[in-house]
mmCIF file of C-alpha atoms in Angstrom:
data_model
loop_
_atom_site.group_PDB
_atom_site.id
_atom_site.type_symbol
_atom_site.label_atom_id
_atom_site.label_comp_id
_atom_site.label_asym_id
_atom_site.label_seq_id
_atom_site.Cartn_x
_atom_site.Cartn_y
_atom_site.Cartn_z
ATOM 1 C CA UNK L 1 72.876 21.885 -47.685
ATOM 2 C CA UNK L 2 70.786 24.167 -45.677
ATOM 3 C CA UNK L 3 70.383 27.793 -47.426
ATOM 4 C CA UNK L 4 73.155 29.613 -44.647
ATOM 5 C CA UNK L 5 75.806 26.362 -45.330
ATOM 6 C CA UNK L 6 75.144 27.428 -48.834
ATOM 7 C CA UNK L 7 75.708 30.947 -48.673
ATOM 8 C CA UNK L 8 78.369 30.356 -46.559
ATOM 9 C CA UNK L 9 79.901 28.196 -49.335
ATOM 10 C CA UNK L 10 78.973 31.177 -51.957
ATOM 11 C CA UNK L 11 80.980 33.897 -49.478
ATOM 12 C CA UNK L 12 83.491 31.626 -48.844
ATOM 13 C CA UNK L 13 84.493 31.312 -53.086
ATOM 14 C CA UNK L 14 84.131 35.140 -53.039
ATOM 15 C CA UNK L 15 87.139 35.565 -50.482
ATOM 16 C CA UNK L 16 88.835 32.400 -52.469
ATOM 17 C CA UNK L 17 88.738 34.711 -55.986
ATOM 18 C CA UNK L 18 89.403 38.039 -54.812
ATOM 19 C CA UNK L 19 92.096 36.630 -52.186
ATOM 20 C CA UNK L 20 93.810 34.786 -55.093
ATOM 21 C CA UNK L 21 93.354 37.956 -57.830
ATOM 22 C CA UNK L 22 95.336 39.422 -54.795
ATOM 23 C CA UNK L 23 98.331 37.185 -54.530
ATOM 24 C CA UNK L 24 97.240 36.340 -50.788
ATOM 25 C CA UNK L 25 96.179 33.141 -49.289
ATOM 26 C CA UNK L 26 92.243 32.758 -48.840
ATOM 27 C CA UNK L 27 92.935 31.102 -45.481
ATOM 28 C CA UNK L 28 94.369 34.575 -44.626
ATOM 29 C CA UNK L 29 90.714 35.957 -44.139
ATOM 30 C CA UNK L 30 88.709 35.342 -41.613
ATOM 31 C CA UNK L 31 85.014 35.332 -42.383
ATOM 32 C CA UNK L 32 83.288 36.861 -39.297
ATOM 33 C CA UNK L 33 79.654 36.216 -38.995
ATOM 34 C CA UNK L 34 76.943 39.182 -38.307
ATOM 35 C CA UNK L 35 74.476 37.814 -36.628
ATOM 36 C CA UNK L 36 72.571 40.821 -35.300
ATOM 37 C CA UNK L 37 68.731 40.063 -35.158
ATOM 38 C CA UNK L 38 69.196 36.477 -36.322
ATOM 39 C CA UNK L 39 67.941 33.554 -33.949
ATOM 40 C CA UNK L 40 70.258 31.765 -32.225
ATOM 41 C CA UNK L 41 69.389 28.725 -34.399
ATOM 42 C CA UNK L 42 70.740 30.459 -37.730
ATOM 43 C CA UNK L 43 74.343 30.816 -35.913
ATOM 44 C CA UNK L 44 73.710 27.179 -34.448
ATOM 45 C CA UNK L 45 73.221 26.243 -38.538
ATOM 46 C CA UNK L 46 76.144 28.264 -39.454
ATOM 47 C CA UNK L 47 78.730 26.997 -36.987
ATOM 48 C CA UNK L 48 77.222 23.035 -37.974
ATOM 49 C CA UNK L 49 78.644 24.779 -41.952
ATOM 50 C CA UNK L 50 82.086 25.968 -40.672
ATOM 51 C CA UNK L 51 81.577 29.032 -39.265
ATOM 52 C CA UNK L 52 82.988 29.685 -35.729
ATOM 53 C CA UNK L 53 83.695 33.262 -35.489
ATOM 54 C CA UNK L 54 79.976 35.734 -34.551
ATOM 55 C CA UNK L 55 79.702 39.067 -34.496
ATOM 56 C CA UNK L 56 77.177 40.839 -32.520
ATOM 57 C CA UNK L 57 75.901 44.371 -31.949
ATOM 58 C CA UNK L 58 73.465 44.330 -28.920
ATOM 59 C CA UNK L 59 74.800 43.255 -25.760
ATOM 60 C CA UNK L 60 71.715 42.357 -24.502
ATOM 61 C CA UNK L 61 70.538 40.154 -27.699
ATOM 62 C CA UNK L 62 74.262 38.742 -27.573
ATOM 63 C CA UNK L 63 74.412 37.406 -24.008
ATOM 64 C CA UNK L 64 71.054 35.916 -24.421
ATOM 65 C CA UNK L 65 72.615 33.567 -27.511
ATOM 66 C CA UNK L 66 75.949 33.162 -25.828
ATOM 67 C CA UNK L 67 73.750 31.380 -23.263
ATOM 68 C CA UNK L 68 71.661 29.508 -25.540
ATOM 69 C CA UNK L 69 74.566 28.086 -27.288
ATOM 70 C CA UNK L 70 76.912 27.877 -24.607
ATOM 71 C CA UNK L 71 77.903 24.195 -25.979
ATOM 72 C CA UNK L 72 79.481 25.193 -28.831
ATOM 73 C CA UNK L 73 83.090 26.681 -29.007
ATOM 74 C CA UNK L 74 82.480 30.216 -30.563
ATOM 75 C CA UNK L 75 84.588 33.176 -30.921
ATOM 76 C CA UNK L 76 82.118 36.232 -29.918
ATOM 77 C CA UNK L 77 83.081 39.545 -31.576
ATOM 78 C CA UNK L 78 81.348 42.621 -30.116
ATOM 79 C CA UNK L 79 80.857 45.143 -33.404
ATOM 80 C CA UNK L 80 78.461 47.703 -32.229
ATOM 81 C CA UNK L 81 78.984 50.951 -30.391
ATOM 82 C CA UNK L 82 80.139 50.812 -26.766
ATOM 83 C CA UNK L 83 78.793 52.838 -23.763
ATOM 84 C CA UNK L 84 80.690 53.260 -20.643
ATOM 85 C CA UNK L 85 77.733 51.027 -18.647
ATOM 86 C CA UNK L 86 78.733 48.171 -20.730
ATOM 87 C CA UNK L 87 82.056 47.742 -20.761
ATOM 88 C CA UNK L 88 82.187 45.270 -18.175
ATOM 89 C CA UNK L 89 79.799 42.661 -19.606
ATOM 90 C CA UNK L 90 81.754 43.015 -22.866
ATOM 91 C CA UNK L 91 85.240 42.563 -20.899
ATOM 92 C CA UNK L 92 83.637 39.115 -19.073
ATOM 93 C CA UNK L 93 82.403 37.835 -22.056
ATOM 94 C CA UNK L 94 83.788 38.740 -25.539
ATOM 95 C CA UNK L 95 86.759 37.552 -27.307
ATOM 96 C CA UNK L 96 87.136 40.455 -29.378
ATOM 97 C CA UNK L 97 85.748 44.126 -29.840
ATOM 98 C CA UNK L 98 85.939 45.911 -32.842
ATOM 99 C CA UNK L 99 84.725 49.211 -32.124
ATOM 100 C CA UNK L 100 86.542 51.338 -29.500
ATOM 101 C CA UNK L 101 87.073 54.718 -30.683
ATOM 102 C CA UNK L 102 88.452 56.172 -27.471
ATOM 103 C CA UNK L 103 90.488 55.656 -24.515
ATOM 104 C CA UNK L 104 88.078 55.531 -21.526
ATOM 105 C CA UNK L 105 86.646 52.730 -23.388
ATOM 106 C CA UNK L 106 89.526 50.687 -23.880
ATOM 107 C CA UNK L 107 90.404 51.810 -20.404
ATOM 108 C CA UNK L 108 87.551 50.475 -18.914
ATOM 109 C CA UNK L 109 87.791 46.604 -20.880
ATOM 110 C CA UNK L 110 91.155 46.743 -19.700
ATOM 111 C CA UNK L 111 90.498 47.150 -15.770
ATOM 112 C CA UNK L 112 87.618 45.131 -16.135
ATOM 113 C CA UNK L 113 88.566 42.406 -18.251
ATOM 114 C CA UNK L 114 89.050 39.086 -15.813
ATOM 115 C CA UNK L 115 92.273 37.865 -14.910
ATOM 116 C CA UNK L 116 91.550 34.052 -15.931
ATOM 117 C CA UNK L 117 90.978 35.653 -19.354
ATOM 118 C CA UNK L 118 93.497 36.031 -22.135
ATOM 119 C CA UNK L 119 93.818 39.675 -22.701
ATOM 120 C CA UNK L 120 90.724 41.052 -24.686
ATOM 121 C CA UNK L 121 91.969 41.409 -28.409
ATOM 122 C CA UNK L 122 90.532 44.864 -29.415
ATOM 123 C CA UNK L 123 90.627 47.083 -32.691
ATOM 124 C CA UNK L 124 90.346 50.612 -33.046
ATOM 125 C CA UNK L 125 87.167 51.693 -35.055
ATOM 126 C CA UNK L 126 87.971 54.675 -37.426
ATOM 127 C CA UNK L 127 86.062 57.036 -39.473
ATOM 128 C CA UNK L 128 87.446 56.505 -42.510
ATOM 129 C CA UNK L 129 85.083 58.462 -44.387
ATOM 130 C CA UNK L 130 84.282 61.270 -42.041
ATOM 131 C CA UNK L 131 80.714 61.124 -41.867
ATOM 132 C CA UNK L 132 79.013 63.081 -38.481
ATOM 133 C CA UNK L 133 76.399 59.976 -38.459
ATOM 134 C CA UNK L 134 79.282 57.195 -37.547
ATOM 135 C CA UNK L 135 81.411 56.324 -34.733
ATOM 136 C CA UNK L 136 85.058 56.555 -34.854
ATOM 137 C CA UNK L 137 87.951 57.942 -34.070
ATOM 138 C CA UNK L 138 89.153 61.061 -36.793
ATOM 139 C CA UNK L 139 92.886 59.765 -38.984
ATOM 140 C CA UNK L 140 94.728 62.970 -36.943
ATOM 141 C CA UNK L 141 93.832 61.460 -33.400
ATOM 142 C CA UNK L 142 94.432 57.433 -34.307
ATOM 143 C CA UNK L 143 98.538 57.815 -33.897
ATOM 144 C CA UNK L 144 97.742 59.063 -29.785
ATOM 145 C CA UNK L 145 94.872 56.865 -29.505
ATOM 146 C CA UNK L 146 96.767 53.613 -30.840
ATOM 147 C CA UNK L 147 99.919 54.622 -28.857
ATOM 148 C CA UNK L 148 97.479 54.697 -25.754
ATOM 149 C CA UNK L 149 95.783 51.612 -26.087
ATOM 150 C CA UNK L 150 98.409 49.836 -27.051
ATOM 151 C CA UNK L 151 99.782 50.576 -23.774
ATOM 152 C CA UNK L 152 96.632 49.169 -21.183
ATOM 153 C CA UNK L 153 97.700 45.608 -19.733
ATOM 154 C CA UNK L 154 94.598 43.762 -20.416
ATOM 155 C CA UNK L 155 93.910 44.292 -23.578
ATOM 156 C CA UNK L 156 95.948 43.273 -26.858
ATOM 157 C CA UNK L 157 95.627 45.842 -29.558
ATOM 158 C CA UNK L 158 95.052 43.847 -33.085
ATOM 159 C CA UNK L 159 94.835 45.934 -35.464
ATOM 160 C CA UNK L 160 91.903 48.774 -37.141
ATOM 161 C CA UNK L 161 88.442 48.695 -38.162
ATOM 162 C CA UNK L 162 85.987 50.552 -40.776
ATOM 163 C CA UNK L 163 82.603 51.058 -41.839
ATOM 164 C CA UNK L 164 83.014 53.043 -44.921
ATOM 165 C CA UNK L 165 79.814 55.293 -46.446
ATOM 166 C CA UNK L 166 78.488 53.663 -49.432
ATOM 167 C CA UNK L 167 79.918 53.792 -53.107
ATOM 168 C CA UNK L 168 78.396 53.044 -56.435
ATOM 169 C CA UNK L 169 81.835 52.156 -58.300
ATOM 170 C CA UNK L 170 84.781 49.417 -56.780
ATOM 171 C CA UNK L 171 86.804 52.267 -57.475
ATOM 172 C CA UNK L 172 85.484 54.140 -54.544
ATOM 173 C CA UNK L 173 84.574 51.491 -52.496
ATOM 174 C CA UNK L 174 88.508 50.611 -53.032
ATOM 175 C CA UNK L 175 89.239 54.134 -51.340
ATOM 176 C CA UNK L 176 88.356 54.237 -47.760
ATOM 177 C CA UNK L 177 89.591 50.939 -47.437
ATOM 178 C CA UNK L 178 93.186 51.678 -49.071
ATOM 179 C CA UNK L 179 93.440 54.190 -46.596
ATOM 180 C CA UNK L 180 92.651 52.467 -43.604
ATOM 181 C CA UNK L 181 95.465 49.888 -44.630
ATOM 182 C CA UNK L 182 97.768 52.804 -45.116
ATOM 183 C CA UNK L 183 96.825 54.315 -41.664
ATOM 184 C CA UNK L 184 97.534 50.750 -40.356
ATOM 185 C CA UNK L 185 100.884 50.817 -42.132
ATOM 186 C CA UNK L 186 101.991 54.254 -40.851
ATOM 187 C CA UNK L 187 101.680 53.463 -36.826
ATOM 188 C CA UNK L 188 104.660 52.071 -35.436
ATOM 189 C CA UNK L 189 103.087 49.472 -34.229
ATOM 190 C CA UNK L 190 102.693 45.414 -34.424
ATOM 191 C CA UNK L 191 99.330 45.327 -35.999
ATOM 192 C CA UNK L 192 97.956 41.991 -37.442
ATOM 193 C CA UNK L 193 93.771 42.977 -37.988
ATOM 194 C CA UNK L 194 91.933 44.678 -40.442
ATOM 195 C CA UNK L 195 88.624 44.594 -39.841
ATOM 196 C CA UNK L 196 86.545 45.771 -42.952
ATOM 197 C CA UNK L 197 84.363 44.890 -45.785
ATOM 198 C CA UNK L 198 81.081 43.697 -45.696
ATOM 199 C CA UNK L 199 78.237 42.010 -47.781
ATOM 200 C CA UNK L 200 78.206 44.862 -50.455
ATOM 201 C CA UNK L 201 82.336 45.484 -50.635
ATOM 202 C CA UNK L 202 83.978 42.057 -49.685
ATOM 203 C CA UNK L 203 85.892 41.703 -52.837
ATOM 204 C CA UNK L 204 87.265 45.429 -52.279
ATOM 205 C CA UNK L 205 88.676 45.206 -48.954
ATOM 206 C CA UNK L 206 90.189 41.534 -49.127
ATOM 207 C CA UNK L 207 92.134 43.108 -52.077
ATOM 208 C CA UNK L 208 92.986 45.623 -50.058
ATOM 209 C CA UNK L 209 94.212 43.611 -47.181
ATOM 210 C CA UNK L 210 91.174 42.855 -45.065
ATOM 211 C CA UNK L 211 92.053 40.088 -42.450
ATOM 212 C CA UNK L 212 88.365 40.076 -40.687
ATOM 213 C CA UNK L 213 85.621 40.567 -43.372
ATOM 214 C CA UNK L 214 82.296 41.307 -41.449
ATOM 215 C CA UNK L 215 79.636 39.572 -43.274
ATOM 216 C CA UNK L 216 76.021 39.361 -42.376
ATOM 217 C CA UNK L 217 72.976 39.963 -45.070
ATOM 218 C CA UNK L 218 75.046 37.699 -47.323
ATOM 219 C CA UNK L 219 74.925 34.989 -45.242
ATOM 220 C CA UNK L 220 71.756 34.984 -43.021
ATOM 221 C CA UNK L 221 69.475 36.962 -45.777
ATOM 222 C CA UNK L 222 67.823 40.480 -45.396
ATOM 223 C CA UNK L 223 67.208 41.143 -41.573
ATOM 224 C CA UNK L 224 64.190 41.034 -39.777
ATOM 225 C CA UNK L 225 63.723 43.469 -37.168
ATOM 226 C CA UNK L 226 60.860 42.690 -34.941
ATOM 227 C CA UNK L 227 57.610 45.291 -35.305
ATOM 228 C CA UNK L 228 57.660 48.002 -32.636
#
């Protein structure tokens, strides 16, 4: 096996053990590939091992591999923040976005997501743990911003998504995610996703109900960002 169909295989036993410590199916997870920075050719390796869900970042660096692998049948999941100027590329060419935190965004992949399209599955990025350096919406404003959303015609609201701050202990990595399933839980609506846990916190957050675990140093290695 190639070293990403092998840590594929290693992540892959990680969601089997803490799924099954949970009492839920593994099957239940979906293991979403972050491929930010990587080549084309890693994602190319890790679809040959399985793998047919990617998760980008940069638009720019994402449309360039969506061409480059146009022959394979990929799910593209856009992860990173969204600016008004690129809503429309995202709306043409993403199956999912994970991180709209308020309503002119989703407004704008709703108008402009194409008609021959199934509606854009979408996810509303919160601040779980309050911190003025990420994106998100606040717990007090998700109830009006999910009601909203879940509203526009051309997009399908899934479900909620995290980036909690860092913890030392599984106790507090435990936290932010048991709240985000709670603030799932508590809006009256038919929500399916959540979209949380990464590399350091996977077994946390499939315990805690994580249906989209966002992996990307554990399968691809540490990142290399080109010298500027």
């Amino acid at each position: 096996m190639s070293t990403i169909a092998e840590n594929i295989a290693n992540v892959r036993e990680r969601i089997r053990r803490a799924a099954e410590a949970a009492g839920r199916p593994p099957e239940a997870i979906t293991l979403l590939a972050v491929s930010k920075t990587r080549p084309a050719s890693a994602i190319r390796d890790a679809w040959a091992a399985g793998l047919k869900d990617i998760g980008e970042n940069y638009l720019q660096e994402a449309l360039d591999k969506m061409a480059e692998l146009s022959d394979l049948p990929l799910h593209w999941h856009f992860i990173g923040p969204i600016q008004s100027n690129k809503t429309r590329p995202i709306a043409e060419h993403f199956d999912w976005v994970h991180s709209v935190d308020r309503l002119k965004i989703a407004q704008r992949l709703s108008d402009q997501r194409p008609e021959h399209l199934p509606p854009l599955n979408v996810c509303l990025q919160v601040n779980i743990s309050a911190e003025d350096s990420k994106s998100g919406v606040s717990l007090a404003e998700l109830p009006e911003l999910a009601a909203a959303v879940a509203a526009l015609p051309r997009i399908r609201l899934r479900g909620l998504m995290a980036i909690p701050a860092p913890a030392e202990t599984s106790e507090a990595r435990r936290a932010p995610l048991a709240a985000l399933r709670r603030a799932a839980q508590s809006l009256p609506l038919d929500l399916d996703t959540l979209s949380m846990g990464m590399s350091d916190d996977l077994t946390e957050a499939v315990q805690e109900g994580a249906t989209i675990v966002r992996i990307g140093t554990a399968l691809f290695g540490p990142r290399q960002y080109p010298n500027t």
